[in-house]
Tab-separated table of C-alpha atoms in Angstrom:
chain	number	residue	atom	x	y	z
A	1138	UNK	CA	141.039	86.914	112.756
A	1139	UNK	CA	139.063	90.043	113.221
A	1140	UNK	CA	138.667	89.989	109.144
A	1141	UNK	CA	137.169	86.410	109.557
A	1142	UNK	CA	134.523	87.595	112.181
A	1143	UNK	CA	134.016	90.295	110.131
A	1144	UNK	CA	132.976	88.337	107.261
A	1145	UNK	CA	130.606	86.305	109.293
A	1146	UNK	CA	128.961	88.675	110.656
A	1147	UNK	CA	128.499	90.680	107.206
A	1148	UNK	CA	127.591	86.916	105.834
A	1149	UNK	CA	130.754	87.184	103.277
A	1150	UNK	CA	132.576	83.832	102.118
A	1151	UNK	CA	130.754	82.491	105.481
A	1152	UNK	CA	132.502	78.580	104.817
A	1153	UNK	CA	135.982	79.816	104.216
A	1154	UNK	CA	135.474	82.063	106.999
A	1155	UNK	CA	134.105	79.528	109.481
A	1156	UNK	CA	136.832	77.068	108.301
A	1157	UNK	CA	139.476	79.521	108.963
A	1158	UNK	CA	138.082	80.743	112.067
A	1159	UNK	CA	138.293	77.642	113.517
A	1160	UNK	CA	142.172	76.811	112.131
A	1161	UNK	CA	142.948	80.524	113.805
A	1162	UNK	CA	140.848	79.272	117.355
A	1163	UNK	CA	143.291	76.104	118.175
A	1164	UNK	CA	145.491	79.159	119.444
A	1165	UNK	CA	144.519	79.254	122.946
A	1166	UNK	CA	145.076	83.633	122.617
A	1167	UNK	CA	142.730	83.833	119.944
A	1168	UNK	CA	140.020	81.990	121.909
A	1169	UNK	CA	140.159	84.929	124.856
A	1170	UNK	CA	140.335	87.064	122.290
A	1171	UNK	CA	136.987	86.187	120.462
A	1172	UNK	CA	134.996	86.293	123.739
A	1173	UNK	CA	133.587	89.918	123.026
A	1174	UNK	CA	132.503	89.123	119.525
A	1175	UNK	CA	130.143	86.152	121.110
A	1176	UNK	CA	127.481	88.431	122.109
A	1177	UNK	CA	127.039	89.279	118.203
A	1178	UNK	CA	128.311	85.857	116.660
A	1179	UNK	CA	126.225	83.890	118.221
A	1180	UNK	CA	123.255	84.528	116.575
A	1181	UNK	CA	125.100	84.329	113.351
A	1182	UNK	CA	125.692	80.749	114.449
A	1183	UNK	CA	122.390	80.270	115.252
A	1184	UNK	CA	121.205	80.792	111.561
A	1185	UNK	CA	124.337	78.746	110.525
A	1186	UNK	CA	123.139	75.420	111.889
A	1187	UNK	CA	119.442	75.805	109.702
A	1188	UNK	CA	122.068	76.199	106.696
A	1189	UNK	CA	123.397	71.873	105.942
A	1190	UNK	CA	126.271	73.273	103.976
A	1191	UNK	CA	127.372	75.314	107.264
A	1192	UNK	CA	126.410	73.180	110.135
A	1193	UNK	CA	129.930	71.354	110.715
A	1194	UNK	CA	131.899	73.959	110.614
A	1195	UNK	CA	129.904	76.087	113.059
A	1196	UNK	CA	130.295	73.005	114.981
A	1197	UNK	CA	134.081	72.944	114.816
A	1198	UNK	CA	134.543	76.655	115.686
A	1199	UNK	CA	132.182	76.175	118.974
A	1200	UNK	CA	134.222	73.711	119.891
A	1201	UNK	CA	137.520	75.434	119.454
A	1202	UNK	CA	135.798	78.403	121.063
A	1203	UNK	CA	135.059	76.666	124.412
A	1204	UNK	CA	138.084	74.659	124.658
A	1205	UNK	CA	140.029	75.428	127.562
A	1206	UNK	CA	138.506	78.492	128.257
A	1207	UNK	CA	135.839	78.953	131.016
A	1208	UNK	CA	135.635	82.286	130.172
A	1209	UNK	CA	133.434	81.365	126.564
A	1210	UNK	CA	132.113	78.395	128.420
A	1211	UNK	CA	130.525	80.717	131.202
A	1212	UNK	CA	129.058	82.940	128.203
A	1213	UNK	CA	127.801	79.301	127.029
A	1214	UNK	CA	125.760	78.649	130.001
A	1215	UNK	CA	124.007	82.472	130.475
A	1216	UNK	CA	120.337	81.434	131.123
A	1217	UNK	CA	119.602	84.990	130.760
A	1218	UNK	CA	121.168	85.503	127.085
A	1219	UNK	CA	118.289	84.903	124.562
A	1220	UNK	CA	121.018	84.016	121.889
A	1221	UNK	CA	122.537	80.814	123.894
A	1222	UNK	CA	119.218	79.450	125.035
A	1223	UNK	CA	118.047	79.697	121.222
A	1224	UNK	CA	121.536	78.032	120.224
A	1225	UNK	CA	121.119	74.860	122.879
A	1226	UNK	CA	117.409	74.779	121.472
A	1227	UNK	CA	118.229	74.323	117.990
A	1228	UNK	CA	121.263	71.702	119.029
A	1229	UNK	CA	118.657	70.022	121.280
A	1230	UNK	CA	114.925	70.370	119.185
A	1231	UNK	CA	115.584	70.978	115.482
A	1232	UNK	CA	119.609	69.965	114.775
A	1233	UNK	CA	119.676	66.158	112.688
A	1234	UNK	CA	122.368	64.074	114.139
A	1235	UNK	CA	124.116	62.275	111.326
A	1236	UNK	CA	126.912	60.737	112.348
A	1237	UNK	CA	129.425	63.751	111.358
A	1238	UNK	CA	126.989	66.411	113.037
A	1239	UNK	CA	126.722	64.118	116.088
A	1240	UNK	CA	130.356	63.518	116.404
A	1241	UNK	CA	131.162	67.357	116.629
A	1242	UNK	CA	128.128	67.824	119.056
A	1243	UNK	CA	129.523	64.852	121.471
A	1244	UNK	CA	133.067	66.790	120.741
A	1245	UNK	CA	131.508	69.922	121.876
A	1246	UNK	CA	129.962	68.979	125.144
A	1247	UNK	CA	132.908	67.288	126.546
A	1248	UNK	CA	134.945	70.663	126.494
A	1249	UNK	CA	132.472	71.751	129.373
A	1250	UNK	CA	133.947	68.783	131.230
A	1251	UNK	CA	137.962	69.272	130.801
A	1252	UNK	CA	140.237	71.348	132.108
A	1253	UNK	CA	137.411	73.092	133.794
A	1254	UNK	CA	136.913	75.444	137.672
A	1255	UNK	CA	133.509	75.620	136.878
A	1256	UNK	CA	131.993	72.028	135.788
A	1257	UNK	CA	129.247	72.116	137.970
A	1258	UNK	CA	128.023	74.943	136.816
A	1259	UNK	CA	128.289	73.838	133.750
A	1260	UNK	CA	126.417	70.585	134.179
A	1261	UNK	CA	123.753	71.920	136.442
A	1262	UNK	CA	122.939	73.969	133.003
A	1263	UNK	CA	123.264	71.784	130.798
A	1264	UNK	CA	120.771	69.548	132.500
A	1265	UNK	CA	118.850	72.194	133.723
A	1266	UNK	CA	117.871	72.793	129.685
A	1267	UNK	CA	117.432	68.798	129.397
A	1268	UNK	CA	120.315	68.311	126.506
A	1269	UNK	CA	120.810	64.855	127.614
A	1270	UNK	CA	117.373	64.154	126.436
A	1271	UNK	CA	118.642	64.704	122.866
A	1272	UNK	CA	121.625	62.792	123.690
A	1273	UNK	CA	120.025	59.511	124.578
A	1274	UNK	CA	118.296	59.068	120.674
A	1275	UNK	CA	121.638	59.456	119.165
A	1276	UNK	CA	123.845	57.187	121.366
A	1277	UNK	CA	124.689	53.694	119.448
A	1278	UNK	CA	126.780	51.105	120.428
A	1279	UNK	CA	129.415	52.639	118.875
A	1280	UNK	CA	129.154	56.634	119.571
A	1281	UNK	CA	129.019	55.740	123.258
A	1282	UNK	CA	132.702	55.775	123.088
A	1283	UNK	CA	132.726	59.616	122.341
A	1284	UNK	CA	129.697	60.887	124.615
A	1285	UNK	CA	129.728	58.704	127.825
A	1286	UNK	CA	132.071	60.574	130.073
A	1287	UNK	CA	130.110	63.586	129.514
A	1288	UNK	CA	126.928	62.003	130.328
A	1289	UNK	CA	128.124	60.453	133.418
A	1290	UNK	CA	129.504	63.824	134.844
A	1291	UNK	CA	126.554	65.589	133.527
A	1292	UNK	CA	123.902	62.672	135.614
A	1293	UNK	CA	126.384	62.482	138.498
A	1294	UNK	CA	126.057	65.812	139.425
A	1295	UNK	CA	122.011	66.508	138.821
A	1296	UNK	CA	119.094	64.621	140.296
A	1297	UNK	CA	117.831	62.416	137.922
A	1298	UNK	CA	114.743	62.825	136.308
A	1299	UNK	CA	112.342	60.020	135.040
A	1300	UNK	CA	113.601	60.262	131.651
A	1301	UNK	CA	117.532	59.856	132.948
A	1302	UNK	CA	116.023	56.898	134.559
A	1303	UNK	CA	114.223	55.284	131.798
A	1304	UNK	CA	117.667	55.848	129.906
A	1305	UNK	CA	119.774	54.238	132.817
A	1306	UNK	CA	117.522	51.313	132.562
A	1307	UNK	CA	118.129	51.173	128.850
A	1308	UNK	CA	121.648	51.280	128.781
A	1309	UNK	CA	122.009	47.675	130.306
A	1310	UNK	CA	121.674	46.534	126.796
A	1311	UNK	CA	123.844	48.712	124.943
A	1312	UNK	CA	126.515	46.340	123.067
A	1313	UNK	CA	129.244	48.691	123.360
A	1314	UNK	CA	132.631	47.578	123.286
A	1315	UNK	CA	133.557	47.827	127.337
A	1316	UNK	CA	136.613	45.836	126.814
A	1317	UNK	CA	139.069	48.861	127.306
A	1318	UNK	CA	139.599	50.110	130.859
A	1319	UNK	CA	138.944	53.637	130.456
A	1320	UNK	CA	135.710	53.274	128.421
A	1321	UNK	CA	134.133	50.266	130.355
A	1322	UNK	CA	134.546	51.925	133.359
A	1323	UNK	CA	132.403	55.147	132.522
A	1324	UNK	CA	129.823	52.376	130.770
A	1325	UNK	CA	130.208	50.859	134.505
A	1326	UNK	CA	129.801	54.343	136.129
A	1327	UNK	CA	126.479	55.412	134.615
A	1328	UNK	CA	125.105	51.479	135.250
A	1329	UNK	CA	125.605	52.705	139.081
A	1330	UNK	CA	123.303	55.536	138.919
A	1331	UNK	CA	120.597	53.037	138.542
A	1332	UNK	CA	118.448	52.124	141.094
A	1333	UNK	CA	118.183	48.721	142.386
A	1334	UNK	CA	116.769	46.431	140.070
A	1335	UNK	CA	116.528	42.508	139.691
A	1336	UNK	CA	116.646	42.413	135.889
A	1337	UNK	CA	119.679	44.883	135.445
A	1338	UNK	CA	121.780	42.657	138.477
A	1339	UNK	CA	120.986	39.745	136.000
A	1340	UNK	CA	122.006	41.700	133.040
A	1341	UNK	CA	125.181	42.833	134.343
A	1342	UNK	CA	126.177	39.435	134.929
A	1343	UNK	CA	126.318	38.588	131.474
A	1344	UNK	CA	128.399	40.925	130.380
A	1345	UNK	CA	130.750	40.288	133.207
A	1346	UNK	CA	131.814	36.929	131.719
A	1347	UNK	CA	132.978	37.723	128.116
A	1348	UNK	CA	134.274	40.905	129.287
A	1349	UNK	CA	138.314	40.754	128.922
A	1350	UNK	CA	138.957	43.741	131.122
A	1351	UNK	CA	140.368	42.232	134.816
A	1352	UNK	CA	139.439	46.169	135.705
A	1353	UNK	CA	136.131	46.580	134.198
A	1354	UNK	CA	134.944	42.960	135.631
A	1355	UNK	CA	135.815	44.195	138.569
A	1356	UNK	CA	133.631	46.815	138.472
A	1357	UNK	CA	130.770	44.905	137.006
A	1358	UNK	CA	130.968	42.209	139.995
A	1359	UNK	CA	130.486	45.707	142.541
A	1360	UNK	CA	127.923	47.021	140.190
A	1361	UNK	CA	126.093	44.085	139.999
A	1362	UNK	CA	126.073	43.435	143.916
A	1363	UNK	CA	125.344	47.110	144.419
A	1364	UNK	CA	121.874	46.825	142.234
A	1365	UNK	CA	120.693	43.841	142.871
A	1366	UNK	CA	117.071	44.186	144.821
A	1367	UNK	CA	114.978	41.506	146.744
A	1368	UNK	CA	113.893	39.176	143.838
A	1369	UNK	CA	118.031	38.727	143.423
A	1370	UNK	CA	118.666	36.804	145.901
A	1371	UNK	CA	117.195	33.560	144.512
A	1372	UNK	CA	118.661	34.669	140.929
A	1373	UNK	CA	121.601	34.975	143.242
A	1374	UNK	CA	121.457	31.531	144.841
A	1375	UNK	CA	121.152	29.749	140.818
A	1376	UNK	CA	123.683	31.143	140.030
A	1377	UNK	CA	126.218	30.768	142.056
A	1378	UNK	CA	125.863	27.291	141.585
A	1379	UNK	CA	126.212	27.338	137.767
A	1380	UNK	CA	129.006	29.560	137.017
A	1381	UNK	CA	132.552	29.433	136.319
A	1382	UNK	CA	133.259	33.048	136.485
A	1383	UNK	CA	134.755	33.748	139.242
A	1384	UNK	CA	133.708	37.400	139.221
A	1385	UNK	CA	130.399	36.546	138.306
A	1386	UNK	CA	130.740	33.937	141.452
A	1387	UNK	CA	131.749	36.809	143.607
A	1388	UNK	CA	128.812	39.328	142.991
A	1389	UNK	CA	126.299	36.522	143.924
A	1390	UNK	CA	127.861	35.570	147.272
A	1391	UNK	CA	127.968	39.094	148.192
A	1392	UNK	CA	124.241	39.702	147.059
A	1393	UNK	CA	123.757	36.577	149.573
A	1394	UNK	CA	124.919	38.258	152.206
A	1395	UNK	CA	123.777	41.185	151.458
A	1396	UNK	CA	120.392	40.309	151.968
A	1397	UNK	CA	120.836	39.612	155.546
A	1398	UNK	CA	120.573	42.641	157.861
A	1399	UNK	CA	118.827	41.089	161.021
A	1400	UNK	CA	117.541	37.707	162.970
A	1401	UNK	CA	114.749	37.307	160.841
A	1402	UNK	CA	116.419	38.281	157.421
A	1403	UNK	CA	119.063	35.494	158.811
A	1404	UNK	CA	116.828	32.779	158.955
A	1405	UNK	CA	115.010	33.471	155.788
A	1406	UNK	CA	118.515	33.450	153.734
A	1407	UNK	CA	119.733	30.073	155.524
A	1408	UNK	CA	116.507	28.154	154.901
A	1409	UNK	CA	116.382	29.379	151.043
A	1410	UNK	CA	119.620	28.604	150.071
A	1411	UNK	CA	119.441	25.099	151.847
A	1412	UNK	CA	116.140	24.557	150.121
A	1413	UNK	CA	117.792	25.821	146.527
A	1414	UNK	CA	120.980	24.400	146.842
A	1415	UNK	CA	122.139	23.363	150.503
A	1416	UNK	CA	124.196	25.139	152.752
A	1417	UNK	CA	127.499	22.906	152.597
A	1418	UNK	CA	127.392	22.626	149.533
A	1419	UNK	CA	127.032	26.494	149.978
A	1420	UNK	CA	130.026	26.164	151.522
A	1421	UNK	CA	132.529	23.147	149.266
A	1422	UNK	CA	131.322	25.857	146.051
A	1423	UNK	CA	133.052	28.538	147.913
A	1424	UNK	CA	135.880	27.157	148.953
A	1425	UNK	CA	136.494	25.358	145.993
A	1426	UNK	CA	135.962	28.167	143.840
A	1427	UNK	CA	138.981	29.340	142.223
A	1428	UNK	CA	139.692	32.441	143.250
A	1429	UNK	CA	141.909	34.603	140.686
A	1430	UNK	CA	141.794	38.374	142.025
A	1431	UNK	CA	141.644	39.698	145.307
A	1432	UNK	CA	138.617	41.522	144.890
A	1433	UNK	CA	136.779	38.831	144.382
A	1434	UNK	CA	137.106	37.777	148.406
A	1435	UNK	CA	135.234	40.822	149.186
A	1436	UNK	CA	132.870	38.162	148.647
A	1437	UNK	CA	133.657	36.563	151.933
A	1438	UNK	CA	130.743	39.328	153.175
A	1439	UNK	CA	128.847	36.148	152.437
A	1440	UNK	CA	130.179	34.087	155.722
A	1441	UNK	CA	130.737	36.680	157.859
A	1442	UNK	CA	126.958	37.693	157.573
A	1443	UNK	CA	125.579	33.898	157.163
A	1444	UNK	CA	127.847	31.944	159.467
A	1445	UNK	CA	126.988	29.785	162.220
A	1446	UNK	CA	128.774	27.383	164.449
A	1447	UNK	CA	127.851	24.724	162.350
A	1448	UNK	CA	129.114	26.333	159.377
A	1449	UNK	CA	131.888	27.298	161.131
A	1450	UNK	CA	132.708	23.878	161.719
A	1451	UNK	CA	132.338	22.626	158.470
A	1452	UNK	CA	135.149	25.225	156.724
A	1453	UNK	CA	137.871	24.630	159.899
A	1454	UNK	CA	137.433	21.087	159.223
A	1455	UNK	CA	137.286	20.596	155.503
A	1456	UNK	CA	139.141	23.776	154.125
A	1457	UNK	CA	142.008	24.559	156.661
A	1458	UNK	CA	144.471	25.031	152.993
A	1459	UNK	CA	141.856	27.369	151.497
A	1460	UNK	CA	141.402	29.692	154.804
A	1461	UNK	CA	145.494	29.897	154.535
A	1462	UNK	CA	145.593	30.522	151.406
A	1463	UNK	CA	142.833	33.413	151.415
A	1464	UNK	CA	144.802	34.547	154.461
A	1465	UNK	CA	147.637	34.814	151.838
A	1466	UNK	CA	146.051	36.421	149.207
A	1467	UNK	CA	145.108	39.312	151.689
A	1468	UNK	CA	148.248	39.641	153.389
A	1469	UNK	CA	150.037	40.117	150.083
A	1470	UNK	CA	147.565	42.385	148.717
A	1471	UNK	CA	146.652	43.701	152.311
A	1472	UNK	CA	148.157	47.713	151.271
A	1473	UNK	CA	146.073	47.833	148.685
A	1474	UNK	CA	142.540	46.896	149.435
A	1475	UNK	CA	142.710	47.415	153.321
A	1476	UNK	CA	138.979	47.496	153.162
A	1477	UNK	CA	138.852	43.364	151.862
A	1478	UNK	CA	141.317	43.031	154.510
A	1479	UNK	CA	139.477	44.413	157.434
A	1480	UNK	CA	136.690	42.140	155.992
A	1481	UNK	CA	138.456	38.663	156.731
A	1482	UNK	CA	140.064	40.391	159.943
A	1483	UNK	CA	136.369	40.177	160.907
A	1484	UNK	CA	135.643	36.720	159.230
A	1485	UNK	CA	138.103	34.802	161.132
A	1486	UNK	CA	137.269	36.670	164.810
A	1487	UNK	CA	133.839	35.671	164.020
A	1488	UNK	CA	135.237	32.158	162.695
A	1489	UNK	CA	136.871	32.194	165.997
A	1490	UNK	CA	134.997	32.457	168.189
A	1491	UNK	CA	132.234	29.910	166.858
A	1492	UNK	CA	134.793	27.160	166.291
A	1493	UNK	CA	138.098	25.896	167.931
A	1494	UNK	CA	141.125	26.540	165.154
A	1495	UNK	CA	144.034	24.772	165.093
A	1496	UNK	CA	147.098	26.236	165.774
A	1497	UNK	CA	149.111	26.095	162.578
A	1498	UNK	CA	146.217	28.136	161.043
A	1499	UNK	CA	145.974	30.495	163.937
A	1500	UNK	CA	149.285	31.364	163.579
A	1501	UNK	CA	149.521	31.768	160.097
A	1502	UNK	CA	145.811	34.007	159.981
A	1503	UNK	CA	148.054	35.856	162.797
A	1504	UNK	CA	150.918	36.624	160.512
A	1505	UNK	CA	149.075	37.055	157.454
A	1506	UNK	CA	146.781	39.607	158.877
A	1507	UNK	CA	147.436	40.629	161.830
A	1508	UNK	CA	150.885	41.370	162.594
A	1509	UNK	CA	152.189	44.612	160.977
């Protein structure tokens, strides 16, 4: 190996070199054992990625170089070296990202993110020298696949700027493929760093109902009822009388309730969805929604925020078979989401106590959730 650097360094057969370098740096002991020659290599690599012929195999050795070893990734992220500030300048302002240059770059930044005592460092770097700005041009619907873990660690951890923002925003309307669990749920993750906003509550609830992922619709329905703002609770209203999706059902109630905090707010959601819709008929769309996942009933946030004695009323009388079969639902799945089951727990004391229940479903709310 020390013949390879040697070669580089002297700028002698500098692509066999590199190519070899890299074959000899997927040995985890030759990667601590190249850390001193970084210092003088790196500028060598610097002048490599102005040369086309030479740009992806600098790439590869980087990224052999810093994997699993946060001893070249802490040399990586010295704000005080003048030779790794000018190579993250030349990745970030002057380095063209065809697709096999951007595939080693996205390559390259997710070893910062692996196997890793030091991440936040890392990312608080990174960020720091606005990478992810470089990032967001060369993301298509289908590189997302190789870059968007990094990007959520790297926004998770910073405070976002206006140009994460603006990106954040934009993502909504990537068409990536967000069918596969692991992948849709990092697309979901970064959604979440958004702020509340009408139109991206209405976005993600299109792409909740072609999505074939039970996991990732999941976490759409959440994400959706998480960014929804004040103009969604009409959207909200519409469309929970127009869908079959019972996901897609599920986000809207909880936005619904969601927008009820006090007397007033309380009043102002009963009158508008009686006005848009009614509020028994509110109610038979609820209760004759078919439910198909237990997450979805963390939608019953709806009732317990929105329920009155006359509503009360209406459910006890007319859906005694759905309250025991929700009742069901949670108790079998009770160990698992105790949080959706502390919700009905709450539901039927405030269900309760607004309306006499007969005994059978007393009993079997009991048994269901109650008894341990």
């Amino acid at each position: 190996m020390d013949e390879l650097i040697n070669n580089i360094k002297s700028s002698t057969d500098v692509l066999p070199s590199l190519t070899k370098l890299g074959d000899e740096l997927r040995d985890e002991s030759n990667r601590d054992k190249i850390t001193q020659d970084l210092p003088t290599l790196i500028p060598h690599f610097n002048t490599f990625l102005h040369q086309k012929e030479l740009i992806l195999q600098t790439l590869r050795v980087m990224v052999n170089i810093l994997a699993k070893n946060d001893t070249n990734r802490d040399f990586m992220t010295d704000d005080t070296n003048p030779s790794v500030n000018s190579f993250w300048s030349i990745i970030k302002n002057e380095l063209e990202f065809d697709d096999d240059v951007a595939k080693f770059v996205y390559i390259m930044f997710s070893q910062f993110i692996y196997e890793t005592e030091h991440k936040e460092r890392y990312m608080k770097y990174l960020h720091s020298i606005k990478i992810q700005e470089k990032l967001y041009t060369s993301i298509t619907d289908e590189s997302f696949e190789d870059i968007g873990e990094f990007l959520y660690q790297l926004l998770s951890t910073n405070e976002i700027t206006d140009n994460d923002k603006s990106f954040l925003k934009d993502l909504v309307d990537l068409n990536n493929d967000i069918n596969e669990d692991d992948i849709g749920s990092i697309y979901v993750d970064l959604l979440e760093l958004n702020s509340p906003q009408n139109i991206i509550f209405e976005k993600i609830l299109t792409k909740i109902v072609p999505c074939e992922s039970s996991l990732v619709k999941r976490k759409l329905m959440c994400a959706a009822s998480e960014l929804a703002d004040d103009d969604s609770l009409t959207v909200a209203i519409d469309t929970i009388s127009n869908t079959s999706d019972g996901y897609v059902f599920a986000a809207s109630a909880i936005v619904i309730g969601n927008g009820i905090s006090d007397r007033n707010s309380y009043e102002k959601v009963l009158k508008l969805a009686d006005e848009q819709l009614g509020v028994m008929e509110l109610v038979k769309l609820y209760f004759n929604n078919k439910i198909t996942d237990v997450v979805q009933l963390q939608s019953i946030h709806l009732w317990i925020n929105l329920i009155n004695k006359e509503i009360a009323e209406e459910i006890v009388s007319r859906y005694d078979d759905d309250l025991k079969k929700f009742a069901k639902i949670i108790g079998d799945n009770g160990q698992y989401f105790p949080e959706i089951k502390d919700l009905f727990k709450k539901f039927y004391v405030k269900l309760i106590k607004l309306t006499p229940l007969p005994i059978d479903l007393v009993e079997y709310v009991k048994k269901s959730l109650f008894d341990e």
